[in-house]
């Protein structure tokens, strides 16, 4: 088998020139050789390439004249329908369904063509699949449905359409108990969140398996206007703790979302010095542990206490030292030098291991 000739055939298929594909096959005698040939590490066939690139005329030629199976799959169990759906090629999707492709075929991790289509926000393809009886309630190995994926991508038209054709599709949780509301809040899809709050019956402060609410997802990713929407339209709690007792004010310190910190403390009057359940870490402890220098300064502007200790007697300076965050330690020392001279400071020095952070203490 002429591998170079086959590679050229792949290139011609991707380029979409049907006449060149036919001529090359005939000249090199590749009609039979190419029918079930899988290429490269992915194991794609020519029909995968044609479907992925949207060349419906080549797709028809390969299926009708070359005789390639419409359900041929690659090494990830992707069918041509997955490829066409994921790239938003409606004509290819329609043709493959017409030729008997299974509308809910599964690729690796149990993704359906409808799920793939929802990653592209292509309403025409999504409509085509659903009109051919695609099941919007199917879930992949992580427990995500097509509706979860649509809410993550954030196209309001797609979300509304899915709710119209399957009104109960929102009643779905992933294997970690995350709802579509969690997903859209985390990704900042404010229009979608507004639709979900208006049309679906989500319980305020639904928690995933880690105890995280949609409000927490919004603020810890910096989506403040979306967090306001959840407060106003869904009565979300600004202090709902996760299973470790970590509250939103702590979460935003971990992720360094300073606008969200100001929102929680100044607008919602959340106590900046409250400790999380367990070790009683404050927001300042968390920011120092992560090495967020700018966040440390913002917290101090908001009234954070440098000298608050956790249950083990550690200050934020200890957290910066444990994390080997030299600039964070330097900032804390500059703002509270007395800590460097007492027992707490000695303990923090002992936690410093890397040369750059040891130098910080040596300069005091």
Coordinates of N, CA and C in Angstrom, one line a residue, residues 75-288:
X75 N -10.3 6.0 17.2 CA -9.8 5.4 18.4 C -10.5 5.9 19.7
X76 N -11.2 7.1 19.5 CA -12.0 7.6 20.6 C -13.4 7.3 20.5
X77 N -13.7 6.3 19.6 CA -15.1 5.9 19.3 C -16.0 7.0 18.7
X78 N -15.3 8.1 18.2 CA -16.0 9.1 17.5 C -16.5 8.6 16.1
X79 N -17.8 8.9 15.9 CA -18.4 8.6 14.6 C -18.3 9.9 13.7
X80 N -18.5 9.7 12.4 CA -18.6 10.9 11.6 C -19.6 11.9 12.1
X81 N -20.7 11.4 12.6 CA -21.8 12.3 13.1 C -21.2 13.2 14.3
X82 N -20.4 12.6 15.2 CA -19.8 13.4 16.2 C -19.0 14.6 15.6
X83 N -18.2 14.2 14.6 CA -17.3 15.3 13.9 C -18.2 16.4 13.3
X84 N -19.2 16.0 12.6 CA -20.0 17.0 11.9 C -20.8 17.9 12.9
X85 N -21.3 17.2 14.0 CA -22.0 18.0 15.0 C -21.1 18.9 15.8
X86 N -19.9 18.4 16.1 CA -19.0 19.3 16.9 C -18.5 20.5 16.2
X87 N -18.4 20.4 14.8 CA -17.9 21.5 14.0 C -19.1 22.3 13.4
X88 N -20.3 22.0 13.7 CA -21.4 22.8 13.3 C -21.8 22.7 11.8
X89 N -21.5 21.6 11.2 CA -21.8 21.4 9.8 C -23.2 20.7 9.6
X90 N -24.2 21.6 9.5 CA -25.6 21.1 9.4 C -25.8 20.1 8.3
X91 N -25.3 20.5 7.1 CA -25.6 19.7 5.9 C -25.0 18.3 6.1
X92 N -23.8 18.2 6.7 CA -23.2 16.9 6.9 C -24.0 16.1 8.0
X93 N -24.5 16.8 9.0 CA -25.3 16.1 10.0 C -26.5 15.6 9.4
X94 N -27.2 16.4 8.6 CA -28.5 16.0 8.0 C -28.3 14.8 7.1
X95 N -27.2 14.8 6.3 CA -26.9 13.7 5.4 C -26.6 12.4 6.2
X96 N -25.8 12.5 7.2 CA -25.4 11.3 7.9 C -26.7 10.7 8.6
X97 N -27.6 11.5 9.1 CA -28.8 11.0 9.7 C -29.7 10.4 8.7
X98 N -29.7 11.0 7.5 CA -30.5 10.4 6.4 C -30.0 9.0 6.0
X99 N -28.7 8.8 6.1 CA -28.1 7.6 5.8 C -28.1 6.5 6.9
X100 N -28.8 6.9 8.0 CA -29.0 5.9 9.1 C -28.0 6.0 10.2
X101 N -27.3 7.1 10.3 CA -26.4 7.2 11.5 C -27.2 7.3 12.8
X102 N -26.7 6.6 13.8 CA -27.4 6.6 15.1 C -27.3 8.0 15.7
X103 N -28.4 8.6 16.0 CA -28.4 10.0 16.5 C -27.8 10.1 17.9
X104 N -27.9 9.1 18.7 CA -27.3 9.1 20.1 C -26.1 8.2 20.2
X105 N -25.3 8.0 19.2 CA -24.1 7.2 19.3 C -23.2 7.8 20.3
X106 N -22.4 7.0 21.0 CA -21.5 7.5 22.0 C -20.0 7.4 21.6
X107 N -19.3 8.4 21.9 CA -17.9 8.4 21.8 C -17.3 8.1 23.1
X108 N -15.9 8.2 23.2 CA -15.3 8.0 24.5 C -15.8 9.0 25.5
X109 N -16.0 8.5 26.8 CA -16.5 9.3 27.9 C -18.0 9.5 27.7
X110 N -18.7 8.8 26.8 CA -20.1 8.8 26.6 C -20.7 10.1 26.2
X111 N -19.9 10.8 25.3 CA -20.5 12.0 24.7 C -21.3 11.7 23.5
X112 N -22.4 12.3 23.4 CA -23.3 12.2 22.2 C -23.1 13.3 21.2
X113 N -23.5 13.1 19.9 CA -23.4 14.2 19.0 C -24.1 15.5 19.5
X114 N -25.3 15.3 20.2 CA -25.9 16.5 20.7 C -25.1 17.3 21.7
X115 N -24.4 16.5 22.6 CA -23.5 17.2 23.5 C -22.4 17.9 22.7
X116 N -21.8 17.3 21.7 CA -20.8 17.9 20.9 C -21.3 19.2 20.2
X117 N -22.5 19.1 19.7 CA -23.1 20.3 19.1 C -23.3 21.4 20.0
X118 N -23.6 21.1 21.3 CA -23.8 22.2 22.3 C -22.6 22.9 22.6
X119 N -21.4 22.3 22.3 CA -20.1 23.0 22.6 C -19.9 24.1 21.6
X120 N -20.7 24.1 20.5 CA -20.4 25.1 19.4 C -21.5 26.1 19.3
X121 N -22.5 26.1 20.1 CA -23.6 27.0 20.1 C -24.3 27.1 18.8
X122 N -24.3 26.0 18.1 CA -24.9 26.0 16.7 C -26.4 25.5 16.8
X123 N -27.3 26.5 16.9 CA -28.7 26.1 17.1 C -29.3 25.3 16.0
X124 N -28.9 25.5 14.7 CA -29.4 24.8 13.6 C -29.0 23.3 13.7
X125 N -27.8 23.0 14.1 CA -27.4 21.6 14.2 C -28.1 21.0 15.4
X126 N -28.2 21.7 16.5 CA -28.9 21.2 17.7 C -30.3 20.8 17.3
X127 N -31.0 21.7 16.6 CA -32.4 21.5 16.2 C -32.5 20.3 15.3
X128 N -31.5 20.1 14.4 CA -31.5 19.0 13.4 C -31.5 17.7 14.2
X129 N -30.6 17.6 15.2 CA -30.4 16.4 16.0 C -31.7 16.1 16.8
X130 N -32.2 17.1 17.4 CA -33.4 16.9 18.3 C -34.6 16.5 17.4
X131 N -34.7 17.1 16.2 CA -35.8 16.7 15.3 C -35.7 15.3 14.8
X132 N -34.5 14.7 15.0 CA -34.3 13.3 14.7 C -34.2 12.5 15.9
X133 N -34.9 13.0 17.0 CA -35.1 12.2 18.2 C -33.8 12.0 19.1
X134 N -32.9 13.0 19.0 CA -31.8 12.9 20.0 C -32.3 13.1 21.4
X135 N -31.7 12.4 22.3 CA -32.2 12.4 23.7 C -31.4 13.5 24.5
X136 N -32.0 14.6 24.9 CA -31.3 15.6 25.7 C -31.1 15.3 27.1
X137 N -31.6 14.2 27.6 CA -31.5 13.8 29.0 C -30.3 12.8 29.2
X138 N -29.7 12.3 28.1 CA -28.6 11.5 28.3 C -27.4 12.2 29.0
X139 N -26.6 11.5 29.8 CA -25.5 12.1 30.5 C -24.2 11.4 30.2
X140 N -23.1 12.1 30.1 CA -21.8 11.5 29.9 C -21.2 10.9 31.1
X141 N -20.0 10.4 31.1 CA -19.4 9.7 32.2 C -19.3 10.6 33.5
X142 N -19.3 11.9 33.3 CA -19.2 12.9 34.4 C -20.5 13.3 34.9
X143 N -21.6 12.8 34.2 CA -22.9 13.2 34.6 C -23.4 14.4 34.0
X144 N -22.7 14.9 33.0 CA -23.2 16.2 32.3 C -24.1 15.8 31.2
X145 N -25.2 16.6 31.1 CA -26.1 16.4 30.0 C -25.8 17.5 28.9
X146 N -26.5 17.4 27.8 CA -26.3 18.5 26.8 C -26.7 19.8 27.3
X147 N -27.6 19.9 28.2 CA -28.1 21.1 28.8 C -27.0 21.7 29.7
X148 N -26.3 20.9 30.5 CA -25.1 21.4 31.2 C -24.1 22.1 30.3
X149 N -23.9 21.4 29.2 CA -22.9 22.0 28.2 C -23.4 23.3 27.6
X150 N -24.6 23.3 27.2 CA -25.2 24.5 26.7 C -25.1 25.7 27.7
X151 N -25.4 25.4 28.9 CA -25.3 26.4 30.0 C -23.9 26.9 30.2
X152 N -22.9 26.0 30.0 CA -21.5 26.4 30.1 C -21.1 27.3 29.0
X153 N -21.6 27.0 27.8 CA -21.2 27.8 26.6 C -22.0 29.1 26.6
X154 N -23.2 29.2 27.1 CA -23.8 30.5 27.4 C -24.6 31.1 26.2
X155 N -25.1 30.4 25.3 CA -25.9 30.9 24.2 C -27.4 30.9 24.7
X156 N -28.0 32.1 24.9 CA -29.4 32.1 25.4 C -30.3 31.4 24.5
X157 N -30.1 31.5 23.2 CA -31.0 30.9 22.2 C -31.1 29.4 22.3
X158 N -29.9 28.8 22.5 CA -29.8 27.4 22.7 C -30.5 26.9 24.0
X159 N -30.2 27.6 25.0 CA -30.8 27.3 26.4 C -32.3 27.4 26.3
X160 N -32.8 28.4 25.7 CA -34.3 28.6 25.6 C -34.9 27.5 24.8
X161 N -34.2 27.1 23.7 CA -34.8 26.1 22.8 C -34.8 24.7 23.5
X162 N -33.7 24.4 24.2 CA -33.7 23.1 24.9 C -34.8 23.1 26.0
X163 N -35.1 24.2 26.6 CA -36.1 24.2 27.6 C -37.5 24.1 27.0
X164 N -37.6 24.6 25.7 CA -38.9 24.5 25.0 C -39.2 23.1 24.6
X165 N -38.2 22.4 24.1 CA -38.4 21.0 23.6 C -38.4 20.0 24.7
X166 N -37.7 20.3 25.8 CA -37.6 19.4 26.9 C -37.7 20.2 28.2
X167 N -38.9 20.6 28.7 CA -39.0 21.5 29.8 C -38.4 21.0 31.1
X168 N -38.2 19.7 31.3 CA -37.6 19.2 32.5 C -36.1 19.0 32.4
X169 N -35.5 19.4 31.3 CA -34.1 19.1 31.0 C -33.1 19.8 32.1
X170 N -33.6 20.8 32.8 CA -32.8 21.5 33.8 C -32.6 20.6 35.0
X171 N -33.5 19.6 35.2 CA -33.5 18.8 36.4 C -32.4 17.7 36.3
X172 N -31.1 18.2 36.3 CA -30.0 17.3 36.1 C -28.8 17.7 37.0
X173 N -28.1 16.7 37.5 CA -26.9 17.0 38.3 C -25.8 16.1 37.8
X174 N -24.6 16.7 37.8 CA -23.4 15.9 37.5 C -23.1 14.9 38.6
X175 N -22.1 14.1 38.4 CA -21.8 13.1 39.4 C -21.2 13.8 40.7
X176 N -20.8 15.0 40.6 CA -20.4 15.8 41.8 C -21.5 16.7 42.2
X177 N -22.8 16.4 41.7 CA -24.0 17.2 42.1 C -24.0 18.6 41.7
X178 N -23.3 18.9 40.6 CA -23.3 20.3 40.1 C -24.5 20.4 39.1
X179 N -25.3 21.4 39.3 CA -26.4 21.7 38.4 C -26.0 22.6 37.2
X180 N -26.9 22.7 36.2 CA -26.6 23.7 35.2 C -26.5 25.1 35.7
X181 N -27.2 25.4 36.8 CA -27.0 26.7 37.4 C -25.6 27.0 37.9
X182 N -25.1 25.9 38.6 CA -23.7 26.0 39.0 C -22.7 26.3 37.8
X183 N -23.0 25.5 36.7 CA -22.1 25.6 35.6 C -22.1 27.0 34.9
X184 N -23.3 27.5 34.8 CA -23.5 28.9 34.1 C -22.9 30.0 35.0
X185 N -23.1 29.8 36.3 CA -22.6 30.8 37.3 C -21.1 30.8 37.3
X186 N -20.5 29.7 37.3 CA -19.0 29.6 37.3 C -18.4 30.2 36.1
X187 N -19.1 30.1 34.9 CA -18.5 30.6 33.7 C -19.0 32.0 33.4
X188 N -19.7 32.6 34.3 CA -20.1 34.0 34.1 C -21.2 34.2 33.0
X189 N -22.1 33.2 32.8 CA -23.1 33.3 31.8 C -24.3 34.0 32.4
X190 N -24.3 35.3 32.5 CA -25.3 36.0 33.2 C -26.7 35.9 32.5
X191 N -26.8 36.0 31.2 CA -28.0 35.9 30.5 C -28.6 34.5 30.7
X192 N -27.8 33.5 30.7 CA -28.3 32.1 30.9 C -28.8 32.0 32.4
X193 N -28.1 32.5 33.3 CA -28.5 32.4 34.7 C -29.9 33.1 34.9
X194 N -30.1 34.2 34.2 CA -31.4 34.9 34.3 C -32.5 34.1 33.8
X195 N -32.2 33.3 32.7 CA -33.2 32.4 32.1 C -33.5 31.3 33.1
X196 N -32.5 30.7 33.7 CA -32.7 29.6 34.6 C -33.5 30.0 35.8
X197 N -33.2 31.2 36.3 CA -33.9 31.7 37.5 C -35.3 32.0 37.2
X198 N -35.6 32.4 36.0 CA -37.0 32.7 35.6 C -37.8 31.5 35.2
X199 N -37.2 30.5 34.6 CA -37.9 29.4 34.1 C -37.8 28.0 34.8
X200 N -36.8 27.9 35.7 CA -36.6 26.7 36.4 C -36.7 26.8 37.9
X201 N -37.0 25.7 38.5 CA -37.3 25.8 39.9 C -36.1 25.3 40.8
X202 N -35.0 26.0 40.6 CA -33.8 25.6 41.4 C -34.0 26.1 42.9
X203 N -33.6 25.3 43.8 CA -33.6 25.7 45.2 C -32.5 26.7 45.5
X204 N -32.7 27.8 46.2 CA -31.6 28.7 46.6 C -30.5 27.9 47.3
X205 N -29.3 28.2 47.0 CA -28.1 27.7 47.6 C -28.0 26.2 47.5
X206 N -28.4 25.6 46.4 CA -28.1 24.2 46.1 C -26.6 24.0 46.2
X207 N -26.2 22.9 46.8 CA -24.8 22.7 47.0 C -24.3 21.5 46.2
X208 N -23.1 21.6 45.7 CA -22.6 20.4 45.0 C -22.0 19.5 46.1
X209 N -21.2 18.5 45.7 CA -20.7 17.5 46.6 C -19.6 18.1 47.5
X210 N -19.1 19.2 47.2 CA -18.1 19.9 48.0 C -18.8 21.0 48.8
X211 N -20.1 21.2 48.7 CA -20.8 22.2 49.4 C -20.8 23.6 48.8
X212 N -20.4 23.6 47.5 CA -20.3 24.9 46.8 C -21.6 25.3 46.2
X213 N -22.1 26.5 46.4 CA -23.3 27.0 45.8 C -23.0 27.8 44.5
X214 N -24.0 28.0 43.7 CA -23.8 28.9 42.5 C -23.3 30.3 42.8
X215 N -23.7 30.8 44.0 CA -23.2 32.2 44.4 C -21.7 32.1 44.6
X216 N -21.2 31.1 45.3 CA -19.8 30.9 45.5 C -19.1 30.8 44.1
X217 N -19.6 30.0 43.2 CA -19.0 29.8 41.9 C -18.9 31.2 41.2
X218 N -19.9 32.0 41.4 CA -19.9 33.3 40.7 C -18.8 34.2 41.3
X219 N -18.8 34.4 42.6 CA -17.9 35.4 43.2 C -16.4 34.9 43.2
X220 N -16.2 33.6 43.4 CA -14.8 33.2 43.4 C -14.2 33.2 42.0
X221 N -15.0 33.4 40.9 CA -14.5 33.6 39.6 C -14.6 35.0 39.1
X222 N -15.0 35.9 40.0 CA -15.0 37.3 39.7 C -16.2 37.8 39.0
X223 N -17.3 37.1 39.0 CA -18.5 37.5 38.3 C -19.5 38.2 39.3
X224 N -19.2 39.4 39.6 CA -19.9 40.2 40.6 C -21.3 40.5 40.2
X225 N -21.5 41.0 39.0 CA -22.9 41.3 38.6 C -23.8 40.1 38.6
X226 N -23.2 39.0 38.2 CA -24.0 37.7 38.3 C -24.3 37.3 39.7
X227 N -23.4 37.6 40.6 CA -23.6 37.3 42.0 C -24.7 38.2 42.6
X228 N -24.8 39.4 42.1 CA -25.9 40.3 42.5 C -27.2 39.8 42.0
X229 N -27.2 39.3 40.8 CA -28.4 38.7 40.3 C -28.9 37.5 41.1
X230 N -28.0 36.7 41.5 CA -28.4 35.5 42.4 C -28.9 36.0 43.8
X231 N -28.4 37.1 44.3 CA -28.8 37.6 45.5 C -30.2 38.2 45.4
X232 N -30.5 38.9 44.3 CA -31.7 39.7 44.1 C -32.9 38.7 43.7
X233 N -32.5 37.8 42.7 CA -33.6 37.0 42.1 C -33.7 35.6 42.8
X234 N -32.7 35.2 43.5 CA -32.7 33.8 44.0 C -32.5 33.7 45.5
X235 N -32.4 34.9 46.2 CA -32.1 34.9 47.6 C -31.0 34.1 48.1
X236 N -29.9 34.1 47.3 CA -28.7 33.4 47.6 C -28.1 33.9 48.9
X237 N -27.4 33.1 49.6 CA -26.7 33.5 50.8 C -25.3 33.9 50.5
X238 N -24.9 35.1 51.0 CA -23.5 35.5 50.8 C -22.5 34.9 51.8
X239 N -23.0 34.1 52.7 CA -22.1 33.5 53.7 C -22.2 32.0 53.7
X240 N -22.9 31.4 52.7 CA -23.0 29.9 52.7 C -21.7 29.2 52.7
X241 N -21.4 28.3 53.7 CA -20.1 27.7 53.7 C -20.1 26.3 53.0
X242 N -19.0 25.9 52.5 CA -18.9 24.6 51.9 C -18.6 23.5 53.0
X243 N -18.4 22.3 52.7 CA -18.3 21.2 53.7 C -17.1 21.4 54.6
X244 N -16.1 22.2 54.2 CA -15.0 22.5 55.1 C -15.2 23.8 55.9
X245 N -16.3 24.4 55.7 CA -16.6 25.6 56.5 C -16.1 26.9 55.8
X246 N -15.6 26.8 54.6 CA -15.0 27.9 53.9 C -16.2 28.7 53.3
X247 N -16.2 30.0 53.6 CA -17.3 30.9 53.1 C -16.8 31.6 51.8
X248 N -17.8 32.3 51.2 CA -17.4 33.1 50.0 C -16.3 34.1 50.2
X249 N -16.2 34.7 51.3 CA -15.2 35.7 51.6 C -13.8 35.1 51.6
X250 N -13.8 33.8 52.0 CA -12.5 33.0 52.0 C -12.2 32.6 50.6
X251 N -13.2 32.1 49.8 CA -13.0 31.6 48.5 C -12.4 32.7 47.6
X252 N -12.9 33.9 47.7 CA -12.5 35.0 46.8 C -11.0 35.4 47.2
X253 N -10.6 35.2 48.4 CA -9.3 35.5 48.8 C -8.3 34.4 48.2
X254 N -8.8 33.2 48.1 CA -8.0 32.1 47.5 C -7.8 32.3 46.1
X255 N -8.8 32.8 45.4 CA -8.7 33.0 43.9 C -8.2 34.4 43.6
X256 N -8.1 35.3 44.6 CA -7.5 36.6 44.3 C -8.5 37.6 43.6
X257 N -9.8 37.4 43.9 CA -10.8 38.3 43.2 C -11.1 39.5 44.1
X258 N -10.4 40.6 43.8 CA -10.4 41.7 44.7 C -11.7 42.5 44.6
X259 N -12.3 42.6 43.4 CA -13.6 43.3 43.3 C -14.6 42.6 44.0
X260 N -14.6 41.2 44.0 CA -15.5 40.4 44.7 C -15.4 40.6 46.2
X261 N -14.1 40.7 46.7 CA -13.9 41.0 48.1 C -14.5 42.3 48.5
X262 N -14.3 43.3 47.8 CA -14.9 44.6 48.1 C -16.4 44.5 48.1
X263 N -17.0 43.8 47.2 CA -18.4 43.6 47.1 C -18.9 42.9 48.3
X264 N -18.3 41.9 48.8 CA -18.7 41.1 49.9 C -18.6 42.0 51.2
X265 N -17.5 42.6 51.4 CA -17.2 43.3 52.6 C -17.9 44.7 52.7
X266 N -17.8 45.5 51.6 CA -18.3 46.8 51.7 C -19.8 46.9 51.4
X267 N -20.3 46.1 50.4 CA -21.7 46.1 50.1 C -22.6 45.2 50.9
X268 N -22.0 44.0 51.2 CA -22.8 43.0 51.9 C -22.5 42.9 53.4
X269 N -21.5 43.7 53.8 CA -21.0 43.8 55.2 C -20.6 42.4 55.8
X270 N -20.0 41.6 55.0 CA -19.5 40.3 55.5 C -18.2 40.6 56.3
X271 N -18.1 39.9 57.4 CA -16.9 40.1 58.3 C -15.6 39.6 57.7
X272 N -14.7 40.5 57.4 CA -13.5 40.2 56.7 C -12.6 39.3 57.6
X273 N -12.8 39.4 58.9 CA -11.9 38.6 59.8 C -12.5 37.3 60.4
X274 N -13.6 36.9 59.8 CA -14.2 35.7 60.3 C -13.4 34.5 59.9
X275 N -13.3 33.5 60.7 CA -12.5 32.3 60.4 C -13.4 31.2 59.8
X276 N -12.8 30.5 58.9 CA -13.4 29.3 58.4 C -13.5 28.2 59.4
X277 N -14.5 27.4 59.4 CA -14.6 26.3 60.3 C -13.4 25.4 60.2
X278 N -13.0 24.8 61.2 CA -11.8 23.9 61.2 C -10.6 24.6 61.8
X279 N -9.7 25.0 60.9 CA -8.5 25.7 61.4 C -8.6 27.1 61.7
X280 N -9.8 27.7 61.4 CA -10.1 29.1 61.6 C -9.2 30.0 60.8
X281 N -8.9 29.6 59.5 CA -8.2 30.5 58.6 C -9.1 31.7 58.3
X282 N -8.6 32.9 58.3 CA -9.3 34.1 57.8 C -8.9 34.3 56.3
X283 N -9.6 35.2 55.7 CA -9.3 35.5 54.3 C -7.8 35.9 54.1
X284 N -7.3 36.6 55.1 CA -5.9 37.0 55.0 C -5.0 35.8 55.0
X285 N -5.3 34.8 55.9 CA -4.5 33.5 55.9 C -4.5 32.9 54.5
X286 N -5.7 32.8 53.9 CA -5.8 32.2 52.6 C -5.1 32.9 51.5
X287 N -5.2 34.3 51.5 CA -4.5 35.1 50.5 C -3.0 34.9 50.6
X288 N -2.5 34.9 51.9 CA -1.1 34.8 52.1 C -0.6 33.4 51.7

